XYZ file of C-alpha atoms in Angstrom:
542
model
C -23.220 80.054 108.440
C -26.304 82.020 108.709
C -26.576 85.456 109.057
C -27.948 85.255 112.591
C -25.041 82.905 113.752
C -22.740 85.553 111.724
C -24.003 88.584 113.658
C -23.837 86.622 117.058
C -19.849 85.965 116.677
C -19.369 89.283 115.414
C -21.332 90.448 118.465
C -19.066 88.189 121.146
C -16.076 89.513 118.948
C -15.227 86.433 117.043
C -13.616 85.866 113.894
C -16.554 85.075 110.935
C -16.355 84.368 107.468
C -17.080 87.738 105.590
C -18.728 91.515 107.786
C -22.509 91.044 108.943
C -24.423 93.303 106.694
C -27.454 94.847 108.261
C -28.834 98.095 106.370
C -30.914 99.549 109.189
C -33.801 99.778 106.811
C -36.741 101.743 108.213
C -39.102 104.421 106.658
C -36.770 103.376 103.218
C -39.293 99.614 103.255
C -42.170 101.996 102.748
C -40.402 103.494 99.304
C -39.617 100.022 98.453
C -43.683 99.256 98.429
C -44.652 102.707 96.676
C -46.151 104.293 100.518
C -45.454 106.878 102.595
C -44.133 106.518 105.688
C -46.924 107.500 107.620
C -48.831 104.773 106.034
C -45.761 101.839 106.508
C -45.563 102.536 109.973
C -48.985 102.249 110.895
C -49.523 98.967 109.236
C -48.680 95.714 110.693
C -49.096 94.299 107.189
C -46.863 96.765 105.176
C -44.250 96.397 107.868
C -43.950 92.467 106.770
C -44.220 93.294 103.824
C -41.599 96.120 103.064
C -39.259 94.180 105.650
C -38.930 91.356 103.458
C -38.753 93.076 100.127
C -35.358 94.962 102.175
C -34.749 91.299 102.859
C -35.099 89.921 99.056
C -33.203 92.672 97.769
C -30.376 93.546 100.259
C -29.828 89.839 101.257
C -28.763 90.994 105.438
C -27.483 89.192 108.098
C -29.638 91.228 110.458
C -32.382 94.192 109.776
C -34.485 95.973 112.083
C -37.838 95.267 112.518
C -38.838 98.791 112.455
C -37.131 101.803 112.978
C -39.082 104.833 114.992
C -38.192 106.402 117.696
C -41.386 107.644 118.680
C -43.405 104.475 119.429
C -42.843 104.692 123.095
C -43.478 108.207 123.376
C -46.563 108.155 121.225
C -47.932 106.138 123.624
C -47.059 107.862 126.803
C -49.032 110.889 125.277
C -47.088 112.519 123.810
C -48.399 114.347 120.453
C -46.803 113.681 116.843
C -46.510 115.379 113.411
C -46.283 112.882 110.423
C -44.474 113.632 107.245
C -44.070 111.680 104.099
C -40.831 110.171 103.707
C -39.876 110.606 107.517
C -40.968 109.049 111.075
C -43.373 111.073 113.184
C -41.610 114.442 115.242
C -42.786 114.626 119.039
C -43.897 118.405 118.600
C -45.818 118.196 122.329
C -44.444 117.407 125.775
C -46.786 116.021 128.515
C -44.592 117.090 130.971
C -44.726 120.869 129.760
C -48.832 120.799 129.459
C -49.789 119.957 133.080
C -49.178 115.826 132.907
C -47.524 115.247 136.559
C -44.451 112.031 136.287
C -46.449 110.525 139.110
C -49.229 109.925 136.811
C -47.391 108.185 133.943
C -47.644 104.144 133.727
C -45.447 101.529 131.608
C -47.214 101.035 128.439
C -48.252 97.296 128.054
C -48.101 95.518 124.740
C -50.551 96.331 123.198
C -50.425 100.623 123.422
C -50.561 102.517 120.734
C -48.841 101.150 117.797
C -46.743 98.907 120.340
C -49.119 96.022 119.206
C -48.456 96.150 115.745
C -44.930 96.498 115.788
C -44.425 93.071 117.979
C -47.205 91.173 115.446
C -44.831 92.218 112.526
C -41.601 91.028 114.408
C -43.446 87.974 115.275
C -44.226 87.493 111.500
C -40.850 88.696 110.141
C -39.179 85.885 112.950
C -41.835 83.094 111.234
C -40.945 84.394 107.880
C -37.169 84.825 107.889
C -35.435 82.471 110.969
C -31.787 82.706 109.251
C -31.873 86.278 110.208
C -30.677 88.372 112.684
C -34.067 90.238 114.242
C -33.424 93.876 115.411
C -35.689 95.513 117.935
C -35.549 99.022 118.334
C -36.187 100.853 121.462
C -36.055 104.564 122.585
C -33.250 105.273 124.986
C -33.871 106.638 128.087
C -32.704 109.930 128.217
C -34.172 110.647 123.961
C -37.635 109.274 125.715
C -36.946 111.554 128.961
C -36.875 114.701 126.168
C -39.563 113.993 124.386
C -41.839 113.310 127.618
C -40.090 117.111 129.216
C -38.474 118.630 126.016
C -35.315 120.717 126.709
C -35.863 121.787 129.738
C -34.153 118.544 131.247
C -30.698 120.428 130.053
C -31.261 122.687 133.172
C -32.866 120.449 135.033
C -30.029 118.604 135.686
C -28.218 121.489 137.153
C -31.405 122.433 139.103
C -33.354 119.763 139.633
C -31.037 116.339 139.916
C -33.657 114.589 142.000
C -36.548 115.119 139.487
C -34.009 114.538 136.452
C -33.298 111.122 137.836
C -36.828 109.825 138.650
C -37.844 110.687 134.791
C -35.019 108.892 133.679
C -35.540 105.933 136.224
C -39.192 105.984 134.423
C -37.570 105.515 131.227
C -35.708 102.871 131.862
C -38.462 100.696 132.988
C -40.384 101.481 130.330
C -36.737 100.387 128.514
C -37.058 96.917 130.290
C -40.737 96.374 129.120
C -40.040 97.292 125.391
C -37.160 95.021 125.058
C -39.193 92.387 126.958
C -41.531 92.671 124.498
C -39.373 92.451 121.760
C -37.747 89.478 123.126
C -40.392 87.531 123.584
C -41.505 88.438 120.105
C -38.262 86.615 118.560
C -36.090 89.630 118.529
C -32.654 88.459 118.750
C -31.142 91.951 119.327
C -32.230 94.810 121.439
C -30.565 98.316 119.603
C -31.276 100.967 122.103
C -31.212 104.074 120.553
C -30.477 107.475 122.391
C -29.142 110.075 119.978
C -29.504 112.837 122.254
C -26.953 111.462 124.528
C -24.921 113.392 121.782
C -25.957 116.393 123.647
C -24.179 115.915 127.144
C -20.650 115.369 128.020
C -18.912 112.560 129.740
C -19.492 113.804 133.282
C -23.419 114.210 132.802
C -23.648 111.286 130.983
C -21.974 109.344 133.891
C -24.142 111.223 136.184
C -27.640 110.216 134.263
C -27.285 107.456 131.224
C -24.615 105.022 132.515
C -26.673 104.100 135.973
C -29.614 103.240 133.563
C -28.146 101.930 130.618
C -26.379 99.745 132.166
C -28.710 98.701 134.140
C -30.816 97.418 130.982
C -28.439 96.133 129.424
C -27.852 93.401 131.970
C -31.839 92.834 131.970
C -31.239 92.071 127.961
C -28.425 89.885 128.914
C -30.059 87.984 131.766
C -32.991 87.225 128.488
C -30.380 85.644 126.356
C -30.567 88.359 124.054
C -27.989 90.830 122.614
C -27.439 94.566 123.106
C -26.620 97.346 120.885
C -26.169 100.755 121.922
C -26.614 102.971 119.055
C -26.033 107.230 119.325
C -25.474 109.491 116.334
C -24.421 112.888 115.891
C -21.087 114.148 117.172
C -20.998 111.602 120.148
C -17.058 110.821 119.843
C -16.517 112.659 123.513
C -18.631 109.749 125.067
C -17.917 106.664 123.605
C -15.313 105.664 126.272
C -18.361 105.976 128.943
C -20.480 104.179 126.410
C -17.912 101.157 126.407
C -18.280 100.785 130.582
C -21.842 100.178 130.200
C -21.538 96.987 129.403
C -23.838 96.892 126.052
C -22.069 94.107 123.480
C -21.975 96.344 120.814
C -21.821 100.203 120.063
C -23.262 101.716 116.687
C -22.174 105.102 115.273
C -22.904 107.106 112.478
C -19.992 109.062 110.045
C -19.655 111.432 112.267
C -17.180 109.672 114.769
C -14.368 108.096 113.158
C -14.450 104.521 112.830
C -11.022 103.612 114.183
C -11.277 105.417 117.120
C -14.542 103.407 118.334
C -12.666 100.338 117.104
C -10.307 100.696 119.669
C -12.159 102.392 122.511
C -14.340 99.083 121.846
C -11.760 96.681 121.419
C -10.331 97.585 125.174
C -13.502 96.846 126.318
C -13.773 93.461 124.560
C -17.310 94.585 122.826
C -18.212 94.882 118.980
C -19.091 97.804 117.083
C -20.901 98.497 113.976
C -21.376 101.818 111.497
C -20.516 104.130 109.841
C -21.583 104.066 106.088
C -22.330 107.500 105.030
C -26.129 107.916 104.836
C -26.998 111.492 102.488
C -23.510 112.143 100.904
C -23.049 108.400 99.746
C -25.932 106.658 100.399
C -28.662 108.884 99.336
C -26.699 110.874 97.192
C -23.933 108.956 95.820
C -23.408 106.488 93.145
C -23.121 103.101 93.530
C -18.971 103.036 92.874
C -19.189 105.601 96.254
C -21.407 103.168 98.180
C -18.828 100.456 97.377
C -15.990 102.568 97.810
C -17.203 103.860 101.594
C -18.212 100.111 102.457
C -14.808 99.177 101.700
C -12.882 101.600 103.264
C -15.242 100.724 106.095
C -14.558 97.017 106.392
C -10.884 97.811 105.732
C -10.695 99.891 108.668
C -12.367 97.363 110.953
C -11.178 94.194 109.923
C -12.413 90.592 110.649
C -14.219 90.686 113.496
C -16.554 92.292 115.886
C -17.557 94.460 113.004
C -20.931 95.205 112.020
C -21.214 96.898 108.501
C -24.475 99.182 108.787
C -25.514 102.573 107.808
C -25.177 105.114 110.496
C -28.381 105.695 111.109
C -32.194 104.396 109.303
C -31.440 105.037 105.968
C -33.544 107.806 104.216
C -36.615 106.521 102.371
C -35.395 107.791 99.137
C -32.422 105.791 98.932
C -31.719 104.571 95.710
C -31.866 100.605 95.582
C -28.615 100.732 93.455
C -26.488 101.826 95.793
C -27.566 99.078 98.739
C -27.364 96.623 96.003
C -24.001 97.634 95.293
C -22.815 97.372 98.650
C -24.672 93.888 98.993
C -22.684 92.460 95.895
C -19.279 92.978 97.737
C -20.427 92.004 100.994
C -21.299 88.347 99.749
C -18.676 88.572 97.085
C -15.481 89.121 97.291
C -13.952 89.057 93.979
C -16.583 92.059 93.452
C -15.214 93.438 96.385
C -11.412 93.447 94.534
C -12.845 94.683 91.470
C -14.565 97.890 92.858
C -11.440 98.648 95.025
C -9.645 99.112 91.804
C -12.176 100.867 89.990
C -13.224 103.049 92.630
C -11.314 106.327 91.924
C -11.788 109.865 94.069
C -14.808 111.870 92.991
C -14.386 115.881 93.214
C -16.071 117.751 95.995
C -19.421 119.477 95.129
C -18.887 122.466 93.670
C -18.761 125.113 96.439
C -20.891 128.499 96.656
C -18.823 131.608 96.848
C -19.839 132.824 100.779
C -17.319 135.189 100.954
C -20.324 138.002 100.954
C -22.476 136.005 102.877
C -24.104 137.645 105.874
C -23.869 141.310 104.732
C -27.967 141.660 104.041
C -29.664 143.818 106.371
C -31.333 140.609 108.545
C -29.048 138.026 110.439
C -29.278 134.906 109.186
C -29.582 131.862 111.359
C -28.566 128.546 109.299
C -29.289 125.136 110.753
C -27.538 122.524 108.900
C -29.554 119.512 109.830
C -29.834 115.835 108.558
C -33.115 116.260 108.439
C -35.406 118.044 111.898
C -38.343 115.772 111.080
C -36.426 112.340 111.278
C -33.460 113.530 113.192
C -34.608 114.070 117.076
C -30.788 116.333 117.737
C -31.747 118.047 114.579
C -35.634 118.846 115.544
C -34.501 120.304 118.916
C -31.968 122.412 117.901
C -34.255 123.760 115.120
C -36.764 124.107 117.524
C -34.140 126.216 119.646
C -34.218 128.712 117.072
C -37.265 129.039 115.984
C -38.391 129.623 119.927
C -36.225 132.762 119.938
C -36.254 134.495 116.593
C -39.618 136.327 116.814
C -38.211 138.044 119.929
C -35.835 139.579 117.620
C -39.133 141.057 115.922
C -38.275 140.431 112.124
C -34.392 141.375 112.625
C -33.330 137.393 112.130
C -34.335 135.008 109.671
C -33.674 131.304 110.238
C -33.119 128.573 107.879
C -33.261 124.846 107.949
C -30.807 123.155 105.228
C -31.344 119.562 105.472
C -28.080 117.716 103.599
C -30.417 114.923 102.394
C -30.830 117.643 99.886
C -27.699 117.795 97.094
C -28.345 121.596 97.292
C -27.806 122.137 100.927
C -25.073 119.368 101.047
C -23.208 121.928 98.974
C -24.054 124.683 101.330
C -22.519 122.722 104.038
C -20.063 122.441 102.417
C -19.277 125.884 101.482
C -19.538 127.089 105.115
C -16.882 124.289 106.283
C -19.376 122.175 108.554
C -18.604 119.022 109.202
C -20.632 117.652 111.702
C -24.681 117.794 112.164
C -26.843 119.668 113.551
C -24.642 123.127 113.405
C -25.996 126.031 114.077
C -24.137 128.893 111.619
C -25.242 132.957 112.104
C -24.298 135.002 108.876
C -22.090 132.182 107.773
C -19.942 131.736 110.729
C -19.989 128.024 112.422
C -21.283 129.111 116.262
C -23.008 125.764 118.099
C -21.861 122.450 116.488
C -23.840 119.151 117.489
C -24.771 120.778 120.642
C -28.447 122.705 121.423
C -27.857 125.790 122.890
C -29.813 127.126 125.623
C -32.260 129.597 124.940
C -30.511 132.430 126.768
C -27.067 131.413 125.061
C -28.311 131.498 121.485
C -29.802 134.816 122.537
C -26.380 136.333 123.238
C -24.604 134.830 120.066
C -27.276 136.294 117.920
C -27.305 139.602 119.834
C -23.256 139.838 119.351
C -23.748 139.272 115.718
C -26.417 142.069 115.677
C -24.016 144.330 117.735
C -20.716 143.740 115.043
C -23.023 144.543 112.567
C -24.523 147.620 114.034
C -21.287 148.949 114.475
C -19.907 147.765 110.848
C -23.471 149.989 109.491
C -21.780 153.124 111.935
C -18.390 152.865 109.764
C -19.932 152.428 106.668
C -22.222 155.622 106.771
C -19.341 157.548 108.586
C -17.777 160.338 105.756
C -15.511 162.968 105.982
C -15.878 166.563 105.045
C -12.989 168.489 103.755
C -13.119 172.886 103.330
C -10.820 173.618 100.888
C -9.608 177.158 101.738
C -7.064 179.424 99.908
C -7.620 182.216 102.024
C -11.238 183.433 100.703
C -13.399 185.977 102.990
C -16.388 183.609 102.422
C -15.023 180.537 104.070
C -15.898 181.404 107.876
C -19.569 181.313 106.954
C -19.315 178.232 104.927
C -17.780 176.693 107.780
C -20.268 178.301 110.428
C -23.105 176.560 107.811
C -21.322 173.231 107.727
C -21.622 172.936 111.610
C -24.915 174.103 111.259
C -26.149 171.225 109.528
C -24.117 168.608 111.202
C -25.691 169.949 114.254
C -29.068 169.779 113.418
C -28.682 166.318 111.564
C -27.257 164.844 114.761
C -24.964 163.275 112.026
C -21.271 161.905 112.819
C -18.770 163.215 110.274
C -15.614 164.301 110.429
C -14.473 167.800 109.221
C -10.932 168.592 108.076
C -9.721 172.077 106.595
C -7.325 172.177 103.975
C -5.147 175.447 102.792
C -2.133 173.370 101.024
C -2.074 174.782 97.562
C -0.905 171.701 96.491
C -3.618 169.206 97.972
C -6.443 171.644 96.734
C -4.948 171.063 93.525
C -4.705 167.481 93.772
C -8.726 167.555 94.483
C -8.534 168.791 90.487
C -10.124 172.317 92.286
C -7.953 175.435 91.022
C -7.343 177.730 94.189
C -9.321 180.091 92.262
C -12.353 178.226 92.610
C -12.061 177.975 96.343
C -13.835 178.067 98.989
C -14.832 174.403 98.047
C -16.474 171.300 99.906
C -15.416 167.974 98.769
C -17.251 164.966 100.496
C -15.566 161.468 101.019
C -18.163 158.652 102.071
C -16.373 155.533 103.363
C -17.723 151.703 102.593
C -15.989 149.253 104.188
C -15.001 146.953 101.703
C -12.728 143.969 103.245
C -12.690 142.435 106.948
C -10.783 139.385 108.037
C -9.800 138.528 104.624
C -7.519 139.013 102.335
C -9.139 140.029 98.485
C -8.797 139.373 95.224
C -7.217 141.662 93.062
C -10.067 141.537 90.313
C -12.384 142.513 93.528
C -9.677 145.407 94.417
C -10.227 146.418 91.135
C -14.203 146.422 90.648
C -14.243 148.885 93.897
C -11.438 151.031 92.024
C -14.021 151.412 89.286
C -16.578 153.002 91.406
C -14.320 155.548 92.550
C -14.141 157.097 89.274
């Protein structure tokens, strides 16, 4: 069986010899050729070229032909930033810099870098027919943000009509793209829309599932297959997904595989996913590659089960650990042999966070996958970085992108577990959802507030008069108030004429009248501390 005809049963839900493999290699070809990624994806020739070496050395049953979500945009206008190791970021909307819908067409095949893609697939069909051919196109409602940006989120509570003609746009330009790829040899269309992870079931009925589906039956009427592929914390909408009528559904580690198993399985449609792309892929071994394809295929079974990363893999992936995975794909006594051997790793080490968030500034943390290949991730760090400066130096933000060991750690410290988060002084606030702008206001204004008010308690101090009946203690007291009246200071002023508790202030009654100021710090909140702590704040007492 070849790994086409595999991928095609596992696609109508049939039983097949051994999982599909098909590492959704994209920007990762250009590390395998020694070029950046800006470079790979503007070259017909490197394309072929790094495709293949994915195909020597991972042996697939189906890879994409190349993976970048920002073809069709790019050629609609809109502007891009390039980055090494990365696909481009759409960092300019046409539709928020005077470009009217009206005056949009449907790109042809040859726009922009649309050309060069199709010549590659073209090739890479020629070059490798056994193979299942992926063609990658921008979903709708990703395409309709990076044509408006975020605005669409309140567009579709104030502007349905013009919501729905963008996104009507974007699916023709849909239809053309997988034409295009179809015709090219593609045997499978994988629309991608990760900001579908944005919405909710209601809006997504309301604005993806009248398009979507739609396409998908365009794909179908070609004799072609369908994949509809969302990361991020999507689990809310993959029931919705299902009714679309796509033949297969791809997810990332976020949702848990044997829920979309059997959300699919009603439906009668495959699904593929969800190897873990930074923490094992990227960051792992290769016993932890083996160990989370196994406990992948494991959960899914025999069939309609496509083993895949959950998203392109990043370009610094290390070829050991796809190898790995590729020996117990096509092998299956390796496949017994690294189930025993595979034993539980320890967690990262986590950072001690219980201080974290007392500096002066608020700190806004963005845990991201990475903003310039992630397009959830770029808006929501684009969210923040709109509204900081009219905090006017009060809040600091912070990208932490867990393709980094460093800030995989930090995620882990603060307890996130899905990306893009959004965390203010160390507290998890908007999880795999971009907030709008006046909403991220108001959580970072709160956090200013609490601590505003924790800085009040802290300088707040008490003054006590220790008097044993001396004639000089009215004027001391007239001078205290004095002070605290001019200061404009809040303190609180107790008298004391106990013998016993002047004594206990080690102050002989002798030696009275006497002032004794106590300055409270607020030490502990919400937590419960350490005695070792207790004691280090005991120390500066004396």
């Amino acid at each position: 069986m070849t790994g086409k005809e595999r991928v095609k049963k596992a696609f109508r839900s049939e039983v097949v010899d051994r999982v599909p493999w098909v590492p959704f290699v994209g920007c990762h070809a250009g590390a395998l050729l020694g070029v950046s990624a800006e470079k790979f994806l503007k070259s017909e020739k490197l394309i072929v070229e790094g495709v293949s070496k994915a195909v020597e050395l991972y042996r697939p049953d189906g890879i994409p032909v190349a993976f970048d979500l920002q073809i069709e945009a790019e050629a609609l206008g809109c502007d891009l930033v390039w980055a090494e190791e990365n696909p481009p970021a759409v960092v300019k909307h046409p539709l928020m810099n005077g470009t009217a819908l009206e005056d949009f067409r449907i790109p042809n095949a040859e726009d922009g870098r649309i050309g060069l893609v199709l010549r590659a697939a073209r090739t890479l069909r020629s070059e490798h027919p056994d193979i299942a051919l992926y063609g990658l196109i921008t979903g709708p409602f990703t395409l309709a943000l990076h044509l408006l940006g975020t605005d669409i989120f309140m567009k579709m509570f104030d502007d349905t009509t013009y919501v729905h003609k963008l996104l009507a746009f974007c699916k023709d330009v849909c239809v053309a793209m997988s034409r295009y790829y179809i015709e090219a040899g593609c045997d499978v269309i994988a629309m991608v829309d990760p900001m579908t992870s944005q919405i909710g079931p209601d809006q997504f009925t309301q604005f993806v599932t009248p398009y979507v589906t739609e396409l998908f039956e365009s794909i179908r009427t070609q004799d072609a297959l369908s994949s509809f592929f969302v990361c991020g914390h999507a689990q809310q909408n993959i029931a919705v997904m299902a009714e679309c009528k796509c033949d297969n559904i791809s997810i990332d580690e976020n949702i848990p595989l044997d829920y979309v198993r059997d959300e699919c399985e009603k439906h009668g449609i495959s699904y593929g996913g969800n190897l873990q792309l930074t923490s094992v892929l990227l960051l792992g071994e290769p016993i932890d590659a083996q160990k989370n394809a196994i406990a992948c295929m494991e959960t899914a079974g025999d069939k309609g089960f496509i083993l895949a990363p959950g998203c392109d893999l990043p370009y610094a992936t290390p070829q050991a650990n796809l190898t790995a995975i590729t020996e117990i794909v096509h092998d299956e006594y390796k496949r017994q042999v690294a189930a025993q051997v595979a034993c539980e790793r320890s967690d990262e080490d986590r950072l001690d966070l219980e201080e974290y968030g007392k500096a002066d500034k608020v700190i806004v943390d963005i845990i991201t996958l990475d903003s310039e290949a992630c397009a959830p991730c770029q808006y929501m760090v684009d969210a923040v970085k709109r509204v900081t400066p009219e905090f006017q130096g009060i809040v600091e933000w912070r990208e932490h992108k867990i393709k980094y060991r460093e800030s995989l750690v930090f995620m882990t410290s603060l307890m996130v577990r899905n990306i893009p988060t959004i965390c203010i002084d160390g507290e998890i606030v908007f999880v795999s959802r971009i907030p709008p702008k006046d909403e991220l206001i108001a959580a970072i204004q709160k956090r200013i507030n609490e601590k505003f008010r924790l800085r009040i308690q802290q300088r707040k101090a008490s003054i006590y008069v220790l008097d044993s009946g001396c004639h000089k203690t009215d004027a001391m007291e007239e001078n205290l108030k004095t002070a605290i009246r001019e200061l404009g200071v809040d303190i609180n002023v107790e008298k004391i004429t106990d013998p016993e508790v002047i004594q206990s202030y080690g102050i002989a009654t002798s030696q009275t009248p006497a002032i004794v100021v106590a300055k409270y710090q607020v030490k502990s909140l919400r937590r419960l501390p350490e005695v070792v702590a207790i004691k280090e704040w005991l120390k500066d007492l004396q």
